[in-house]
PDB file of C-alpha atoms in Angstrom:
ATOM      1  CA  MET A 704      24.797  -4.055  12.646  1.00  0.00           C
ATOM      2  CA  GLY A 705      23.564  -1.024  14.423  1.00  0.00           C
ATOM      3  CA  ASP A 706      19.799  -0.341  15.135  1.00  0.00           C
ATOM      4  CA  SER A 707      19.625   2.510  12.710  1.00  0.00           C
ATOM      5  CA  ASP A 708      21.061   0.116  10.109  1.00  0.00           C
ATOM      6  CA  ARG A 709      18.541  -2.540  11.510  1.00  0.00           C
ATOM      7  CA  LYS A 710      15.553  -0.214  10.833  1.00  0.00           C
ATOM      8  CA  LEU A 711      16.789   0.614   7.219  1.00  0.00           C
ATOM      9  CA  LEU A 712      17.253  -2.912   6.057  1.00  0.00           C
ATOM     10  CA  GLY A 713      13.840  -4.002   7.468  1.00  0.00           C
ATOM     11  CA  ALA A 714      12.212  -1.128   5.686  1.00  0.00           C
ATOM     12  CA  VAL A 715      14.494  -2.102   2.439  1.00  0.00           C
ATOM     13  CA  LEU A 716      12.999  -5.816   3.197  1.00  0.00           C
ATOM     14  CA  ALA A 717       9.793  -4.456   3.353  1.00  0.00           C
ATOM     15  CA  THR A 718      10.059  -2.537  -0.226  1.00  0.00           C
ATOM     16  CA  GLY A 719      11.396  -5.234  -1.784  1.00  0.00           C
ATOM     17  CA  ALA A 720       8.591  -7.659  -0.642  1.00  0.00           C
ATOM     18  CA  MET A 721       5.975  -5.048  -1.857  1.00  0.00           C
ATOM     19  CA  ILE A 722       7.771  -4.309  -5.099  1.00  0.00           C
ATOM     20  CA  VAL A 723       8.137  -8.107  -6.030  1.00  0.00           C
ATOM     21  CA  MET A 724       4.355  -8.894  -5.015  1.00  0.00           C
ATOM     22  CA  ILE A 725       2.955  -6.290  -7.122  1.00  0.00           C
ATOM     23  CA  SER A 726       5.564  -7.807 -10.127  1.00  0.00           C
ATOM     24  CA  PHE A 727       3.683 -11.174  -9.472  1.00  0.00           C
ATOM     25  CA  ALA A 728       0.150  -9.780  -9.397  1.00  0.00           C
ATOM     26  CA  VAL A 729       0.376  -7.853 -12.869  1.00  0.00           C
ATOM     27  CA  GLY A 730      -0.656 -10.261 -15.017  1.00  0.00           C
ATOM     28  CA  ASP A 731      -0.014 -14.287 -16.019  1.00  0.00           C
ATOM     29  CA  ASP A 732       1.397 -13.602 -19.017  1.00  0.00           C
ATOM     30  CA  ALA A 733       3.763 -11.127 -17.899  1.00  0.00           C
ATOM     31  CA  SER A 734       6.867 -12.651 -17.039  1.00  0.00           C
ATOM     32  CA  PHE A 735       9.146 -10.608 -18.857  1.00  0.00           C
ATOM     33  CA  PHE A 736       7.169  -7.420 -18.017  1.00  0.00           C
ATOM     34  CA  GLN A 737       7.818  -8.221 -14.275  1.00  0.00           C
ATOM     35  CA  LEU A 738      11.354  -8.696 -15.010  1.00  0.00           C
ATOM     36  CA  ILE A 739      11.302  -5.187 -16.711  1.00  0.00           C
ATOM     37  CA  MET A 740       9.866  -3.424 -13.448  1.00  0.00           C
ATOM     38  CA  LEU A 741      12.132  -5.308 -10.635  1.00  0.00           C
ATOM     39  CA  ILE A 742      15.131  -4.481 -12.933  1.00  0.00           C
ATOM     40  CA  SER A 743      14.072  -0.898 -13.207  1.00  0.00           C
ATOM     41  CA  ILE A 744      12.926  -0.288  -9.707  1.00  0.00           C
ATOM     42  CA  SER A 745      15.979  -2.033  -8.437  1.00  0.00           C
ATOM     43  CA  ALA A 746      18.532   0.052 -10.915  1.00  0.00           C
ATOM     44  CA  SER A 747      16.479   3.085  -9.892  1.00  0.00           C
ATOM     45  CA  VAL A 748      16.976   2.722  -5.820  1.00  0.00           C
ATOM     46  CA  ALA A 749      20.702   1.622  -6.482  1.00  0.00           C
ATOM     47  CA  PHE A 750      21.365   4.494  -8.287  1.00  0.00           C
ATOM     48  CA  PHE A 751      20.255   7.057  -5.624  1.00  0.00           C
ATOM     49  CA  PHE A 752      21.928   4.521  -2.747  1.00  0.00           C
ATOM     50  CA  THR A 753      25.019   5.117  -4.436  1.00  0.00           C
ATOM     51  CA  VAL A 754      24.920   9.273  -6.101  1.00  0.00           C
ATOM     52  CA  PHE A 755      23.191  10.526  -3.096  1.00  0.00           C
ATOM     53  CA  PRO A 756      25.026   9.565   0.450  1.00  0.00           C
ATOM     54  CA  GLY A 757      23.100   9.618   3.264  1.00  0.00           C
ATOM     55  CA  SER A 758      19.603   9.415   0.924  1.00  0.00           C
ATOM     56  CA  ARG A 759      18.232   6.181   2.559  1.00  0.00           C
ATOM     57  CA  PHE A 760      14.877   7.362   3.131  1.00  0.00           C
ATOM     58  CA  PHE A 761      14.811   9.152   0.105  1.00  0.00           C
ATOM     59  CA  ALA A 762      15.167   6.121  -1.813  1.00  0.00           C
ATOM     60  CA  ILE A 763      13.172   3.783  -0.047  1.00  0.00           C
ATOM     61  CA  ALA A 764      10.013   6.179  -0.835  1.00  0.00           C
ATOM     62  CA  LEU A 765      11.610   6.302  -4.575  1.00  0.00           C
ATOM     63  CA  ALA A 766      11.096   2.513  -4.729  1.00  0.00           C
ATOM     64  CA  ASN A 767       7.484   3.116  -3.015  1.00  0.00           C
ATOM     65  CA  PHE A 768       6.889   6.114  -5.448  1.00  0.00           C
ATOM     66  CA  LEU A 769       7.664   3.173  -8.495  1.00  0.00           C
ATOM     67  CA  ALA A 770       6.093   0.285  -6.923  1.00  0.00           C
ATOM     68  CA  VAL A 771       2.577   3.024  -7.278  1.00  0.00           C
ATOM     69  CA  TYR A 772       3.614   4.081 -10.458  1.00  0.00           C
ATOM     70  CA  SER A 773       3.619   0.375 -11.525  1.00  0.00           C
ATOM     71  CA  CYS A 774      -0.016  -0.417 -10.546  1.00  0.00           C
ATOM     72  CA  ILE A 775      -1.053   2.486 -12.527  1.00  0.00           C
ATOM     73  CA  PHE A 776       0.826   1.991 -15.459  1.00  0.00           C
ATOM     74  CA  VAL A 777      -0.970  -1.531 -15.361  1.00  0.00           C
ATOM     75  CA  LEU A 778      -4.244  -0.560 -14.858  1.00  0.00           C
ATOM     76  CA  PHE A 779      -3.630   2.685 -16.906  1.00  0.00           C
ATOM     77  CA  VAL A 780      -2.626   0.036 -20.053  1.00  0.00           C
ATOM     78  CA  GLU A 781      -5.627  -2.405 -19.329  1.00  0.00           C
ATOM     79  CA  ALA A 782      -8.014   0.236 -19.401  1.00  0.00           C
ATOM     80  CA  ASN A 783      -6.683   2.456 -22.674  1.00  0.00           C
ATOM     81  CA  PHE A 784      -4.432   0.047 -24.451  1.00  0.00           C
ATOM     82  CA  THR A 785      -5.369  -3.375 -24.400  1.00  0.00           C
ATOM     83  CA  LEU A 786      -4.392  -3.811 -28.335  1.00  0.00           C
ATOM     84  CA  VAL A 787      -1.137  -2.751 -27.860  1.00  0.00           C
ATOM     85  CA  GLU A 788       2.025  -5.307 -27.816  1.00  0.00           C
ATOM     86  CA  LYS A 789       3.675  -6.288 -24.930  1.00  0.00           C
ATOM     87  CA  THR A 790       7.282  -4.613 -26.308  1.00  0.00           C
ATOM     88  CA  VAL A 791       5.836  -1.641 -27.231  1.00  0.00           C
ATOM     89  CA  ALA A 792       3.911  -1.736 -22.906  1.00  0.00           C
ATOM     90  CA  GLN A 793       7.330  -2.165 -21.916  1.00  0.00           C
ATOM     91  CA  LEU A 794       9.809   0.544 -23.520  1.00  0.00           C
ATOM     92  CA  ALA A 795       6.210   3.036 -22.454  1.00  0.00           C
ATOM     93  CA  TYR A 796       6.511   1.754 -18.608  1.00  0.00           C
ATOM     94  CA  ILE A 797      10.801   2.234 -18.715  1.00  0.00           C
ATOM     95  CA  LEU A 798      10.280   6.227 -20.320  1.00  0.00           C
ATOM     96  CA  PRO A 799       9.284   7.960 -17.317  1.00  0.00           C
ATOM     97  CA  ILE A 800      12.001   6.078 -14.897  1.00  0.00           C
ATOM     98  CA  PHE A 801      14.834   6.890 -17.441  1.00  0.00           C
ATOM     99  CA  GLY A 802      13.573  10.467 -17.605  1.00  0.00           C
ATOM    100  CA  PHE A 803      13.525  10.781 -13.758  1.00  0.00           C
ATOM    101  CA  VAL A 804      16.710   9.578 -13.010  1.00  0.00           C
ATOM    102  CA  LEU A 805      18.034  11.033 -16.322  1.00  0.00           C
ATOM    103  CA  GLY A 806      17.418  14.182 -15.224  1.00  0.00           C
ATOM    104  CA  ALA A 807      18.011  13.137 -11.179  1.00  0.00           C
ATOM    105  CA  TRP A 808      21.873  12.710 -12.859  1.00  0.00           C
ATOM    106  CA  LEU A 809      22.002  16.418 -14.806  1.00  0.00           C
ATOM    107  CA  ARG A 810      20.627  18.149 -11.594  1.00  0.00           C
ATOM    108  CA  ARG A 811      22.777  15.790  -8.617  1.00  0.00           C
ATOM    109  CA  GLU A 812      24.292  18.948  -7.072  1.00  0.00           C
ATOM    110  CA  ALA A 813      21.058  20.206  -6.241  1.00  0.00           C
ATOM    111  CA  ILE A 814      19.462  17.154  -5.760  1.00  0.00           C
ATOM    112  CA  ARG A 815      21.642  16.422  -3.422  1.00  0.00           C
ATOM    113  CA  ASP A 816      21.032  19.753  -1.204  1.00  0.00           C
ATOM    114  CA  ILE A 817      17.707  18.605  -0.698  1.00  0.00           C
ATOM    115  CA  VAL A 818      18.699  15.009   0.226  1.00  0.00           C
ATOM    116  CA  VAL A 819      21.155  15.601   2.828  1.00  0.00           C
ATOM    117  CA  SER A 820      19.021  18.660   4.418  1.00  0.00           C
ATOM    118  CA  HIS A 821      16.956  15.941   6.306  1.00  0.00           C
ATOM    119  CA  ARG A 822      14.486  18.359   7.579  1.00  0.00           C
ATOM    120  CA  VAL A 823      11.001  18.430   5.760  1.00  0.00           C
ATOM    121  CA  GLN A 824      10.260  21.747   3.545  1.00  0.00           C
ATOM    122  CA  GLU A 825       8.026  24.172   4.746  1.00  0.00           C
ATOM    123  CA  GLY A 826       4.286  24.789   3.305  1.00  0.00           C
ATOM    124  CA  SER A 827       4.608  27.258   0.938  1.00  0.00           C
ATOM    125  CA  LYS A 828       8.027  25.502  -0.718  1.00  0.00           C
ATOM    126  CA  PHE A 829       6.206  21.692  -0.042  1.00  0.00           C
ATOM    127  CA  ARG A 830       3.516  23.049  -2.849  1.00  0.00           C
ATOM    128  CA  HIS A 831       6.296  24.158  -5.125  1.00  0.00           C
ATOM    129  CA  SER A 832       7.585  21.113  -5.348  1.00  0.00           C
ATOM    130  CA  LEU A 833       4.089  19.728  -6.213  1.00  0.00           C
ATOM    131  CA  PRO A 834       3.239  21.188  -9.814  1.00  0.00           C
ATOM    132  CA  TRP A 835       5.176  18.909 -11.314  1.00  0.00           C
ATOM    133  CA  LEU A 836       1.736  16.438 -10.857  1.00  0.00           C
ATOM    134  CA  LEU A 837      -0.875  18.231 -12.948  1.00  0.00           C
ATOM    135  CA  PRO A 838       0.804  17.865 -15.801  1.00  0.00           C
ATOM    136  CA  VAL A 839       1.521  14.200 -15.605  1.00  0.00           C
ATOM    137  CA  LEU A 840      -2.459  13.830 -14.481  1.00  0.00           C
ATOM    138  CA  LEU A 841      -3.600  15.478 -17.466  1.00  0.00           C
ATOM    139  CA  ILE A 842      -1.553  13.694 -19.504  1.00  0.00           C
ATOM    140  CA  GLY A 843      -3.025  10.211 -18.104  1.00  0.00           C
ATOM    141  CA  ILE A 844      -6.374  11.427 -17.933  1.00  0.00           C
ATOM    142  CA  ALA A 845      -6.453  13.110 -21.604  1.00  0.00           C
ATOM    143  CA  THR A 846      -6.082   9.046 -22.607  1.00  0.00           C
ATOM    144  CA  PHE A 847      -9.012   8.075 -21.445  1.00  0.00           C
ATOM    145  CA  ALA A 848     -10.687   9.618 -24.372  1.00  0.00           C
ATOM    146  CA  ILE A 849      -9.166   6.600 -26.720  1.00  0.00           C
ATOM    147  CA  PRO A 850     -11.084   3.498 -25.799  1.00  0.00           C
ATOM    148  CA  GLY A 851     -14.393   5.202 -27.617  1.00  0.00           C
ATOM    149  CA  ARG A 852     -12.599   5.474 -30.544  1.00  0.00           C
ATOM    150  CA  ASP A 853     -12.200   2.596 -33.405  1.00  0.00           C
ATOM    151  CA  PHE A 854      -7.975   2.993 -32.780  1.00  0.00           C
ATOM    152  CA  THR A 855      -5.942   0.067 -34.345  1.00  0.00           C
ATOM    153  CA  PRO A 856      -2.937  -1.812 -32.140  1.00  0.00           C
ATOM    154  CA  LEU A 857      -0.305   0.273 -34.169  1.00  0.00           C
ATOM    155  CA  HIS A 858      -2.093   3.390 -33.078  1.00  0.00           C
ATOM    156  CA  GLN A 859      -2.478   2.494 -29.792  1.00  0.00           C
ATOM    157  CA  SER A 860       1.568   1.511 -29.841  1.00  0.00           C
ATOM    158  CA  TYR A 861       1.932   5.439 -30.988  1.00  0.00           C
ATOM    159  CA  LEU A 862      -0.140   6.518 -28.584  1.00  0.00           C
ATOM    160  CA  LEU A 863       1.354   5.030 -25.691  1.00  0.00           C
ATOM    161  CA  PHE A 864       4.374   5.991 -26.795  1.00  0.00           C
ATOM    162  CA  ALA A 865       3.474   9.430 -26.775  1.00  0.00           C
ATOM    163  CA  ALA A 866       2.032   9.645 -23.622  1.00  0.00           C
ATOM    164  CA  MET A 867       4.432   8.039 -21.686  1.00  0.00           C
ATOM    165  CA  ALA A 868       6.771  10.410 -23.060  1.00  0.00           C
ATOM    166  CA  ALA A 869       5.379  13.417 -22.856  1.00  0.00           C
ATOM    167  CA  ILE A 870       5.016  12.067 -19.194  1.00  0.00           C
ATOM    168  CA  ALA A 871       8.960  11.382 -19.164  1.00  0.00           C
ATOM    169  CA  VAL A 872       9.899  14.527 -20.271  1.00  0.00           C
ATOM    170  CA  ALA A 873       7.578  16.629 -17.920  1.00  0.00           C
ATOM    171  CA  VAL A 874       9.442  14.265 -15.027  1.00  0.00           C
ATOM    172  CA  PHE A 875      13.152  14.976 -16.361  1.00  0.00           C
ATOM    173  CA  ILE A 876      12.308  18.771 -16.622  1.00  0.00           C
ATOM    174  CA  VAL A 877      10.644  18.659 -12.855  1.00  0.00           C
ATOM    175  CA  SER A 878      13.199  15.779 -11.311  1.00  0.00           C
ATOM    176  CA  SER A 879      14.269  18.138  -8.885  1.00  0.00           C
ATOM    177  CA  ASN A 880      10.836  19.205  -7.472  1.00  0.00           C
ATOM    178  CA  VAL A 881       9.674  15.044  -7.616  1.00  0.00           C
ATOM    179  CA  ALA A 882      12.805  14.726  -5.572  1.00  0.00           C
ATOM    180  CA  ALA A 883      11.793  17.355  -3.157  1.00  0.00           C
ATOM    181  CA  PHE A 884       8.505  15.690  -2.915  1.00  0.00           C
ATOM    182  CA  LEU A 885      10.078  12.440  -2.544  1.00  0.00           C
ATOM    183  CA  LEU A 886      12.333  13.453  -0.024  1.00  0.00           C
ATOM    184  CA  ASP A 887       9.471  14.693   2.343  1.00  0.00           C
ATOM    185  CA  THR A 888       7.271  11.935   1.863  1.00  0.00           C
ATOM    186  CA  GLY A 889      10.281   9.651   2.963  1.00  0.00           C
ATOM    187  CA  LEU A 890      10.715  11.938   5.980  1.00  0.00           C
ATOM    188  CA  VAL A 891       6.820  11.669   6.518  1.00  0.00           C
ATOM    189  CA  PHE A 892       7.527   8.045   6.734  1.00  0.00           C
ATOM    190  CA  GLU A 893      10.008   8.169   9.339  1.00  0.00           C
ATOM    191  CA  ALA A 894       8.538  10.299  12.172  1.00  0.00           C
ATOM    192  CA  PHE A 895       5.389   8.231  11.541  1.00  0.00           C
ATOM    193  CA  PHE A 896       6.919   4.511  11.833  1.00  0.00           C
ATOM    194  CA  LYS A 897       8.760   6.533  15.354  1.00  0.00           C
ATOM    195  CA  ARG A 898       5.740   7.094  16.696  1.00  0.00           C
ATOM    196  CA  VAL A 899       4.043   3.485  15.893  1.00  0.00           C
ATOM    197  CA  GLN A 900       6.988   2.197  17.616  1.00  0.00           C
ATOM    198  CA  ARG A 901       5.520   3.833  20.643  1.00  0.00           C
ATOM    199  CA  LEU A 902       2.112   1.765  20.232  1.00  0.00           C
ATOM    200  CA  TYR A 903       3.472  -1.845  20.350  1.00  0.00           C
ATOM    201  CA  ILE A 904       2.157  -2.665  23.931  1.00  0.00           C
ATOM    202  CA  PRO A 905      -0.799  -0.790  24.013  1.00  0.00           C
ATOM    203  CA  ALA A 906      -1.620  -2.492  20.020  1.00  0.00           C
ATOM    204  CA  PHE A 907      -1.077  -5.888  21.024  1.00  0.00           C
ATOM    205  CA  ALA A 908      -2.995  -5.699  24.084  1.00  0.00           C
ATOM    206  CA  PHE A 909      -5.756  -4.364  22.044  1.00  0.00           C
ATOM    207  CA  VAL A 910      -5.363  -7.564  19.480  1.00  0.00           C
ATOM    208  CA  THR A 911      -4.601 -10.170  22.367  1.00  0.00           C
ATOM    209  CA  PHE A 912      -8.254  -9.114  23.591  1.00  0.00           C
ATOM    210  CA  TYR A 913     -10.200  -8.759  20.008  1.00  0.00           C
ATOM    211  CA  SER A 914      -8.652 -12.701  19.784  1.00  0.00           C
ATOM    212  CA  ILE A 915     -10.027 -13.723  23.363  1.00  0.00           C
ATOM    213  CA  ASN A 916     -13.467 -12.250  22.174  1.00  0.00           C
ATOM    214  CA  VAL A 917     -13.184 -13.765  18.862  1.00  0.00           C
ATOM    215  CA  ILE A 918     -12.417 -17.653  20.443  1.00  0.00           C
ATOM    216  CA  VAL A 919     -14.589 -17.431  23.062  1.00  0.00           C
ATOM    217  CA  PHE A 920     -18.156 -16.207  20.832  1.00  0.00           C
ATOM    218  CA  ALA A 921     -16.473 -19.208  18.342  1.00  0.00           C
ATOM    219  CA  CYS A 922     -16.603 -21.727  21.056  1.00  0.00           C
ATOM    220  CA  LEU A 923     -20.580 -20.630  21.973  1.00  0.00           C
ATOM    221  CA  TYR A 924     -21.709 -20.761  18.482  1.00  0.00           C
ATOM    222  CA  ARG A 925     -19.985 -24.110  18.189  1.00  0.00           C
ATOM    223  CA  ILE A 926     -21.569 -25.471  21.804  1.00  0.00           C
ATOM    224  CA  LEU A 927     -24.776 -23.669  20.840  1.00  0.00           C
ATOM    225  CA  ASP A 928     -25.203 -25.722  17.538  1.00  0.00           C
ATOM    226  CA  ARG A 929     -24.093 -29.215  19.158  1.00  0.00           C
ATOM    227  CA  PHE A 930     -26.162 -29.164  22.188  1.00  0.00           C
ATOM    228  CA  SER A 931     -29.384 -27.993  21.097  1.00  0.00           C
ATOM    229  CA  ASP A 932     -31.703 -29.365  19.118  1.00  0.00           C
ATOM    230  CA  GLY A 933     -32.211 -28.632  15.168  1.00  0.00           C
ATOM    231  CA  HIS A 934     -29.511 -26.568  13.234  1.00  0.00           C
ATOM    232  CA  HIS A 935     -28.440 -23.091  13.963  1.00  0.00           C
ATOM    233  CA  PHE A 936     -26.563 -22.338  10.940  1.00  0.00           C
ATOM    234  CA  ALA A 937     -27.165 -22.337   7.018  1.00  0.00           C
ATOM    235  CA  ILE A 938     -24.072 -22.837   5.407  1.00  0.00           C
ATOM    236  CA  GLU A 939     -24.219 -21.660   2.123  1.00  0.00           C
ATOM    237  CA  GLY A 940     -27.623 -22.274   1.951  1.00  0.00           C
ATOM    238  CA  VAL A 941     -27.715 -25.340   3.490  1.00  0.00           C
ATOM    239  CA  SER A 942     -28.776 -25.829   7.220  1.00  0.00           C
ATOM    240  CA  ARG A 943     -26.320 -28.313   9.097  1.00  0.00           C
ATOM    241  CA  ASN A 944     -24.271 -28.524  12.085  1.00  0.00           C
ATOM    242  CA  ILE A 945     -21.002 -25.945  11.916  1.00  0.00           C
ATOM    243  CA  THR A 946     -17.614 -26.821  12.370  1.00  0.00           C
ATOM    244  CA  PHE A 947     -15.346 -25.633  15.093  1.00  0.00           C
ATOM    245  CA  GLN A 948     -13.025 -23.733  11.921  1.00  0.00           C
ATOM    246  CA  GLU A 949     -16.279 -22.308  10.239  1.00  0.00           C
ATOM    247  CA  SER A 950     -17.151 -21.091  13.697  1.00  0.00           C
ATOM    248  CA  LEU A 951     -14.053 -19.041  14.393  1.00  0.00           C
ATOM    249  CA  TYR A 952     -14.472 -18.007  10.671  1.00  0.00           C
ATOM    250  CA  PHE A 953     -18.233 -17.137  11.607  1.00  0.00           C
ATOM    251  CA  SER A 954     -17.031 -14.915  14.882  1.00  0.00           C
ATOM    252  CA  ILE A 955     -14.308 -13.286  13.057  1.00  0.00           C
ATOM    253  CA  ILE A 956     -16.449 -11.943  10.468  1.00  0.00           C
ATOM    254  CA  THR A 957     -19.533 -10.926  12.693  1.00  0.00           C
ATOM    255  CA  VAL A 958     -17.390  -9.079  14.788  1.00  0.00           C
ATOM    256  CA  SER A 959     -16.254  -6.911  12.303  1.00  0.00           C
ATOM    257  CA  THR A 960     -19.536  -6.596  10.955  1.00  0.00           C
ATOM    258  CA  VAL A 961     -18.468  -8.278   7.244  1.00  0.00           C
ATOM    259  CA  GLY A 962     -21.126 -10.302   7.011  1.00  0.00           C
ATOM    260  CA  TYR A 963     -20.258 -12.447   3.862  1.00  0.00           C
ATOM    261  CA  GLY A 964     -23.648 -14.103   3.423  1.00  0.00           C
ATOM    262  CA  ASP A 965     -22.011 -17.215   3.372  1.00  0.00           C
ATOM    263  CA  ILE A 966     -22.775 -17.730   6.724  1.00  0.00           C
ATOM    264  CA  VAL A 967     -26.002 -17.701   8.207  1.00  0.00           C
ATOM    265  CA  PRO A 968     -27.476 -17.630  11.450  1.00  0.00           C
ATOM    266  CA  GLU A 969     -30.795 -19.127  11.001  1.00  0.00           C
ATOM    267  CA  SER A 970     -31.921 -19.205  14.770  1.00  0.00           C
ATOM    268  CA  GLY A 971     -33.320 -16.643  17.034  1.00  0.00           C
ATOM    269  CA  ALA A 972     -30.945 -17.885  20.293  1.00  0.00           C
ATOM    270  CA  LEU A 973     -27.657 -17.437  17.740  1.00  0.00           C
ATOM    271  CA  ARG A 974     -28.947 -14.135  15.775  1.00  0.00           C
ATOM    272  CA  ALA A 975     -28.844 -12.460  19.743  1.00  0.00           C
ATOM    273  CA  LEU A 976     -25.948 -14.346  20.445  1.00  0.00           C
ATOM    274  CA  SER A 977     -24.452 -13.304  17.159  1.00  0.00           C
ATOM    275  CA  ALA A 978     -25.549  -9.089  18.112  1.00  0.00           C
ATOM    276  CA  VAL A 979     -24.378  -9.769  21.976  1.00  0.00           C
ATOM    277  CA  GLN A 980     -20.460 -10.106  19.871  1.00  0.00           C
ATOM    278  CA  ILE A 981     -21.197  -7.442  17.249  1.00  0.00           C
ATOM    279  CA  VAL A 982     -22.080  -5.232  20.461  1.00  0.00           C
ATOM    280  CA  PHE A 983     -18.854  -6.201  22.593  1.00  0.00           C
ATOM    281  CA  GLY A 984     -16.755  -5.888  19.618  1.00  0.00           C
ATOM    282  CA  VAL A 985     -17.850  -2.444  18.950  1.00  0.00           C
ATOM    283  CA  LEU A 986     -17.185  -1.443  22.625  1.00  0.00           C
ATOM    284  CA  LEU A 987     -13.463  -3.358  22.241  1.00  0.00           C
ATOM    285  CA  LEU A 988     -12.845  -1.441  19.623  1.00  0.00           C
ATOM    286  CA  LEU A 989     -13.706   2.442  21.185  1.00  0.00           C
ATOM    287  CA  PHE A 990     -12.031   1.430  24.349  1.00  0.00           C
ATOM    288  CA  GLY A 991      -9.102  -0.186  22.632  1.00  0.00           C
ATOM    289  CA  PHE A 992      -8.634   3.291  20.452  1.00  0.00           C
ATOM    290  CA  SER A 993      -8.849   4.990  23.378  1.00  0.00           C
ATOM    291  CA  GLU A 994      -6.486   3.407  25.936  1.00  0.00           C
ATOM    292  CA  ILE A 995      -3.506   3.500  22.312  1.00  0.00           C
ATOM    293  CA  MET A 996      -4.049   7.044  22.220  1.00  0.00           C
ATOM    294  CA  SER A 997      -4.248   7.434  26.210  1.00  0.00           C
ATOM    295  CA  TYR A 998      -1.167   5.360  26.207  1.00  0.00           C
ATOM    296  CA  THR A 999       0.887   7.001  23.332  1.00  0.00           C
ATOM    297  CA  LYS A1000       0.206  10.403  25.034  1.00  0.00           C
ATOM    298  CA  GLU A1001       1.337   9.563  28.558  1.00  0.00           C
ATOM    299  CA  ARG A1002       4.713   7.541  26.900  1.00  0.00           C
ATOM    300  CA  GLY A1003       4.808  10.844  25.130  1.00  0.00           C
ATOM    301  CA  ALA A1004       4.955  13.220  28.024  1.00  0.00           C
ATOM    302  CA  GLY A1005       6.641  10.928  29.731  1.00  0.00           C
ATOM    303  CA  GLN A1006       9.592  11.053  27.075  1.00  0.00           C
ATOM    304  CA  GLY A1007       9.171  14.993  26.654  1.00  0.00           C
ATOM    305  CA  ASP A1008      10.322  15.173  30.978  1.00  0.00           C
TER     306      ASP A1008
END
């Protein structure tokens, strides 16, 4: 297996894992919808791999795009169409995907020229591939007037099906524009990940120093609490000694400045120590990003020579 094949396999597996995760997160009682989602996305990606040779980035961008569409659709239904039967929602979910695949099949020659070109479009052409989003967004936004009205489940089913059918028609008509947009997205992601590969070493170094910061201060918190009088922590509202596991957790949320509030410093000494860690964490963040950018520029300049 060549290097490009391994990269492709990794991208496909990552995308598949994301799709599976989304399908299992859409609801507790949506097992059949999960199956519909997985089959729809997998079939669409397989279609583009088969019909358009050399479309690996295009198909991966499509898979991610459909995963995003799945999330939006679930939110869309939960917000505006709570009374719709599951069967109707499942059919409505498939309509835009079917519209795009059908349009892509009928315009496969034009799309094949786009896919095999392997280049990002110029700015003016790229802008021309985006207007298809406007009618889709308008249809979705218009349906947010529905919850304020007293619709029956049957009326909601009709409205959902009509809205998704309208989106399917819009996507069918501009399938070549959608394909151009997805191709550009895939190529941009490819270029991005190539640049990210150059950051492995400095990013690993940054994570190492970050981990040292977390572990050292976790130990200091634990030592201070164990070998000094009184309690320094209030843990879920109770003043008591902190365990090392809790100390490590407190160190992480302190250096990240999250502050959930479940573990709170009570003593002045502990507050001072926490403030020192925060300052070190901010400095590490600033210098870390600076070093990563410097390393990237130097590496890029060396490769350019």
